């Protein structure tokens, strides 16, 4: 069928695909990582890079998704140490804490409740009243009523981390094919045996779909697409010398303002469901500048640096799709991470790599609710 032959072919070189390639290659497995564009070109380039498991709706850290995201945050500590050694440059972790703001009683009550529920699993989590919040972060709006400080929720430059994973995978022998579009999977007797690409077939005993917002292209029921695009627009600012932002600022329903390791400040992001185009719009920029005006008006004189948009992989029930598909032997799904793919991508890569090697699922996580077949099976091309 094919002259090129690997143990595992991974479709998509975003953070999920690159992390999966690294953990497999580290274990001595022959890996091909393919992308229609280049490494970290799509969502994993666009992200704000917050490593922030507390979304605000979470009320029980023992629930599968909450536990999964908390574990993913912990896992980043290991990732930072391990992956930095493969990169010639700083991989972009910034250890600034996160502040979640309240401008009214309702939000203040919500974050105080979150503090009580999560303080044992996120040490240092503490409600700050208005005075304490303004003292901790002088750039905040003086209309703030208080803020929940979370010292362990950091941020990372997502393109750098993704590229560092790719570099680390490559150093362990993974082959990376950029500019190579993957078409159908090749299936024989209900077992995947490779993939079609625009430059010929590749044989592989296992295939991992880590194609981000494009994953539903391989789903058996396109009208029931489990993964769909959610566009997000972002902008970067260059702060003036006196504008030293000490925290990531997050406000539910509006967005985030994130000080990055390179000194820039990222402001995000719009949520536009069902859209694949990456145009930056007047409305998008207006929404982002509105976020700055409301949360940190003192940054109004910061210099506009650039803007961009990316496509998040949303999922129909807001849960990821992780693990082997029962519809086709040898097929694995790794996606649907929506707004938390930079947080969860490294852990997902590690889990998929362990599962492919038939090891037990790391960290004793319950992944049953993330079953990739819950919206129907996945389709390939029956090989002759
Ligand atoms: C504006 C914005 C802000 C965000 N902020 C955060 C944040 O603060 N924290 C956080 O944790 N997450 C955040 N996210 C979400 C995060 O970026 C995504 O969840 C994550 O990057 C998804 O990674 P991925 O590898 O699944 O997808 P992607 O990075 O999109 O990678 C998928 C890859 O598959 C490739 N591909 C698709 N189809 C094919 C094909 N047929 N053949 C070959 N290759 C193919 C694509 O080219 C792409 O490179 C944000 C996203 C956006 C857009």
PDB file of N, CA and C in Angstrom, residues 48 50 96-99 101 137 139-140 155 234-235 237 245-251 254-260 264-269 288-297 299:
ATOM      1  N   UNK A  48      -4.619  32.376  24.194  1.00  0.00           N
ATOM      2  CA  UNK A  48      -4.117  33.276  25.235  1.00  0.00           C
ATOM      3  C   UNK A  48      -3.148  32.540  26.163  1.00  0.00           C
ATOM      4  N   UNK A  50      -3.759  30.721  28.892  1.00  0.00           N
ATOM      5  CA  UNK A  50      -4.061  30.617  30.327  1.00  0.00           C
ATOM      6  C   UNK A  50      -4.119  29.149  30.744  1.00  0.00           C
ATOM      7  N   UNK A  96       2.901  34.218  36.688  1.00  0.00           N
ATOM      8  CA  UNK A  96       2.043  35.229  37.315  1.00  0.00           C
ATOM      9  C   UNK A  96       0.732  34.576  37.761  1.00  0.00           C
ATOM     10  N   UNK A  97       0.212  34.988  38.931  1.00  0.00           N
ATOM     11  CA  UNK A  97      -1.070  34.430  39.389  1.00  0.00           C
ATOM     12  C   UNK A  97      -2.247  34.984  38.582  1.00  0.00           C
ATOM     13  N   UNK A  98      -3.407  34.385  38.790  1.00  0.00           N
ATOM     14  CA  UNK A  98      -4.630  34.837  38.103  1.00  0.00           C
ATOM     15  C   UNK A  98      -5.569  35.511  39.108  1.00  0.00           C
ATOM     16  N   UNK A  99      -6.179  36.596  38.658  1.00  0.00           N
ATOM     17  CA  UNK A  99      -7.212  37.282  39.453  1.00  0.00           C
ATOM     18  C   UNK A  99      -8.540  37.193  38.724  1.00  0.00           C
ATOM     19  N   UNK A 101     -12.223  38.644  38.651  1.00  0.00           N
ATOM     20  CA  UNK A 101     -12.818  39.865  39.193  1.00  0.00           C
ATOM     21  C   UNK A 101     -14.315  39.739  39.431  1.00  0.00           C
ATOM     22  N   UNK A 137      -3.070  44.625  42.586  1.00  0.00           N
ATOM     23  CA  UNK A 137      -2.978  44.915  41.141  1.00  0.00           C
ATOM     24  C   UNK A 137      -3.432  46.360  40.893  1.00  0.00           C
ATOM     25  N   UNK A 139      -3.324  48.242  38.477  1.00  0.00           N
ATOM     26  CA  UNK A 139      -3.884  48.588  37.159  1.00  0.00           C
ATOM     27  C   UNK A 139      -5.376  48.265  37.044  1.00  0.00           C
ATOM     28  N   UNK A 140      -5.944  47.638  38.078  1.00  0.00           N
ATOM     29  CA  UNK A 140      -7.371  47.280  38.018  1.00  0.00           C
ATOM     30  C   UNK A 140      -8.277  48.506  38.041  1.00  0.00           C
ATOM     31  N   UNK A 155       0.384  31.113  33.047  1.00  0.00           N
ATOM     32  CA  UNK A 155       0.121  31.097  31.599  1.00  0.00           C
ATOM     33  C   UNK A 155       1.394  30.759  30.847  1.00  0.00           C
ATOM     34  N   UNK A 234      -8.199  37.959  19.138  1.00  0.00           N
ATOM     35  CA  UNK A 234      -7.304  38.382  20.222  1.00  0.00           C
ATOM     36  C   UNK A 234      -6.538  39.619  19.768  1.00  0.00           C
ATOM     37  N   UNK A 235      -5.974  40.350  20.708  1.00  0.00           N
ATOM     38  CA  UNK A 235      -5.012  41.391  20.346  1.00  0.00           C
ATOM     39  C   UNK A 235      -3.876  41.407  21.377  1.00  0.00           C
ATOM     40  N   UNK A 237      -0.880  43.900  23.207  1.00  0.00           N
ATOM     41  CA  UNK A 237      -0.504  45.279  23.518  1.00  0.00           C
ATOM     42  C   UNK A 237       0.946  45.308  23.991  1.00  0.00           C
ATOM     43  N   UNK A 245       1.719  44.903  34.551  1.00  0.00           N
ATOM     44  CA  UNK A 245       0.581  44.064  34.962  1.00  0.00           C
ATOM     45  C   UNK A 245       1.134  42.849  35.707  1.00  0.00           C
ATOM     46  N   UNK A 246       0.674  42.658  36.944  1.00  0.00           N
ATOM     47  CA  UNK A 246       1.268  41.601  37.788  1.00  0.00           C
ATOM     48  C   UNK A 246       0.479  40.299  37.781  1.00  0.00           C
ATOM     49  N   UNK A 247      -0.729  40.330  37.210  1.00  0.00           N
ATOM     50  CA  UNK A 247      -1.606  39.147  37.234  1.00  0.00           C
ATOM     51  C   UNK A 247      -2.253  38.954  35.878  1.00  0.00           C
ATOM     52  N   UNK A 248      -2.675  37.709  35.615  1.00  0.00           N
ATOM     53  CA  UNK A 248      -3.647  37.475  34.555  1.00  0.00           C
ATOM     54  C   UNK A 248      -4.997  37.904  35.116  1.00  0.00           C
ATOM     55  N   UNK A 249      -5.714  38.711  34.338  1.00  0.00           N
ATOM     56  CA  UNK A 249      -7.007  39.219  34.795  1.00  0.00           C
ATOM     57  C   UNK A 249      -8.102  38.507  34.009  1.00  0.00           C
ATOM     58  N   UNK A 250      -9.069  37.953  34.733  1.00  0.00           N
ATOM     59  CA  UNK A 250     -10.139  37.205  34.076  1.00  0.00           C
ATOM     60  C   UNK A 250     -11.477  37.716  34.584  1.00  0.00           C
ATOM     61  N   UNK A 251     -12.384  37.917  33.639  1.00  0.00           N
ATOM     62  CA  UNK A 251     -13.737  38.327  34.034  1.00  0.00           C
ATOM     63  C   UNK A 251     -14.730  37.486  33.254  1.00  0.00           C
ATOM     64  N   UNK A 254     -16.617  37.976  29.728  1.00  0.00           N
ATOM     65  CA  UNK A 254     -16.040  39.094  28.983  1.00  0.00           C
ATOM     66  C   UNK A 254     -14.683  38.737  28.390  1.00  0.00           C
ATOM     67  N   UNK A 255     -13.785  38.201  29.189  1.00  0.00           N
ATOM     68  CA  UNK A 255     -12.504  37.816  28.622  1.00  0.00           C
ATOM     69  C   UNK A 255     -11.373  37.898  29.616  1.00  0.00           C
ATOM     70  N   UNK A 256     -10.156  37.962  29.051  1.00  0.00           N
ATOM     71  CA  UNK A 256      -8.961  37.903  29.889  1.00  0.00           C
ATOM     72  C   UNK A 256      -7.905  38.875  29.370  1.00  0.00           C
ATOM     73  N   UNK A 257      -7.041  39.283  30.295  1.00  0.00           N
ATOM     74  CA  UNK A 257      -5.914  40.157  29.967  1.00  0.00           C
ATOM     75  C   UNK A 257      -4.692  39.469  30.566  1.00  0.00           C
ATOM     76  N   UNK A 258      -3.768  39.071  29.697  1.00  0.00           N
ATOM     77  CA  UNK A 258      -2.742  38.114  30.131  1.00  0.00           C
ATOM     78  C   UNK A 258      -1.337  38.670  29.887  1.00  0.00           C
ATOM     79  N   UNK A 259      -0.562  38.895  30.965  1.00  0.00           N
ATOM     80  CA  UNK A 259       0.817  39.350  30.772  1.00  0.00           C
ATOM     81  C   UNK A 259       1.709  38.173  30.370  1.00  0.00           C
ATOM     82  N   UNK A 260       2.372  38.280  29.230  1.00  0.00           N
ATOM     83  CA  UNK A 260       3.133  37.151  28.699  1.00  0.00           C
ATOM     84  C   UNK A 260       4.619  37.257  29.075  1.00  0.00           C
ATOM     85  N   UNK A 264       4.769  41.313  26.449  1.00  0.00           N
ATOM     86  CA  UNK A 264       3.540  41.815  25.832  1.00  0.00           C
ATOM     87  C   UNK A 264       2.340  41.461  26.722  1.00  0.00           C
ATOM     88  N   UNK A 265       1.189  42.034  26.397  1.00  0.00           N
ATOM     89  CA  UNK A 265      -0.051  41.716  27.115  1.00  0.00           C
ATOM     90  C   UNK A 265      -1.076  41.265  26.079  1.00  0.00           C
ATOM     91  N   UNK A 266      -1.597  40.057  26.251  1.00  0.00           N
ATOM     92  CA  UNK A 266      -2.616  39.546  25.317  1.00  0.00           C
ATOM     93  C   UNK A 266      -4.001  39.823  25.879  1.00  0.00           C
ATOM     94  N   UNK A 267      -4.899  40.227  25.010  1.00  0.00           N
ATOM     95  CA  UNK A 267      -6.287  40.470  25.413  1.00  0.00           C
ATOM     96  C   UNK A 267      -7.189  39.561  24.584  1.00  0.00           C
ATOM     97  N   UNK A 268      -8.026  38.780  25.286  1.00  0.00           N
ATOM     98  CA  UNK A 268      -8.898  37.882  24.550  1.00  0.00           C
ATOM     99  C   UNK A 268     -10.259  37.804  25.192  1.00  0.00           C
ATOM    100  N   UNK A 269     -11.068  37.114  24.616  1.00  0.00           N
ATOM    101  CA  UNK A 269     -11.162  36.792  23.213  1.00  0.00           C
ATOM    102  C   UNK A 269     -12.636  36.643  22.890  1.00  0.00           C
ATOM    103  N   UNK A 288     -12.703  43.654  22.383  1.00  0.00           N
ATOM    104  CA  UNK A 288     -11.455  43.501  23.150  1.00  0.00           C
ATOM    105  C   UNK A 288     -11.059  44.805  23.839  1.00  0.00           C
ATOM    106  N   UNK A 289     -11.200  45.925  23.126  1.00  0.00           N
ATOM    107  CA  UNK A 289     -10.855  47.196  23.779  1.00  0.00           C
ATOM    108  C   UNK A 289     -11.855  47.489  24.910  1.00  0.00           C
ATOM    109  N   UNK A 290     -13.099  47.022  24.735  1.00  0.00           N
ATOM    110  CA  UNK A 290     -14.098  47.163  25.798  1.00  0.00           C
ATOM    111  C   UNK A 290     -13.671  46.397  27.050  1.00  0.00           C
ATOM    112  N   UNK A 291     -13.070  45.228  26.851  1.00  0.00           N
ATOM    113  CA  UNK A 291     -12.574  44.439  27.987  1.00  0.00           C
ATOM    114  C   UNK A 291     -11.487  45.215  28.739  1.00  0.00           C
ATOM    115  N   UNK A 292     -10.566  45.822  27.990  1.00  0.00           N
ATOM    116  CA  UNK A 292      -9.493  46.599  28.630  1.00  0.00           C
ATOM    117  C   UNK A 292     -10.095  47.769  29.400  1.00  0.00           C
ATOM    118  N   UNK A 293     -11.039  48.473  28.763  1.00  0.00           N
ATOM    119  CA  UNK A 293     -11.642  49.651  29.400  1.00  0.00           C
ATOM    120  C   UNK A 293     -12.333  49.280  30.705  1.00  0.00           C
ATOM    121  N   UNK A 294     -13.012  48.132  30.704  1.00  0.00           N
ATOM    122  CA  UNK A 294     -13.764  47.763  31.913  1.00  0.00           C
ATOM    123  C   UNK A 294     -12.848  47.224  33.024  1.00  0.00           C
ATOM    124  N   UNK A 295     -11.888  46.362  32.646  1.00  0.00           N
ATOM    125  CA  UNK A 295     -11.121  45.658  33.687  1.00  0.00           C
ATOM    126  C   UNK A 295      -9.879  46.433  34.128  1.00  0.00           C
ATOM    127  N   UNK A 296      -9.157  46.980  33.140  1.00  0.00           N
ATOM    128  CA  UNK A 296      -7.896  47.664  33.459  1.00  0.00           C
ATOM    129  C   UNK A 296      -7.794  48.942  32.621  1.00  0.00           C
ATOM    130  N   UNK A 297      -8.632  49.943  32.911  1.00  0.00           N
ATOM    131  CA  UNK A 297      -8.629  51.154  32.074  1.00  0.00           C
ATOM    132  C   UNK A 297      -7.256  51.836  32.025  1.00  0.00           C
ATOM    133  N   UNK A 299      -4.657  50.620  31.246  1.00  0.00           N
ATOM    134  CA  UNK A 299      -3.901  50.128  30.078  1.00  0.00           C
ATOM    135  C   UNK A 299      -4.377  50.779  28.776  1.00  0.00           C
TER     136      UNK A 299
END
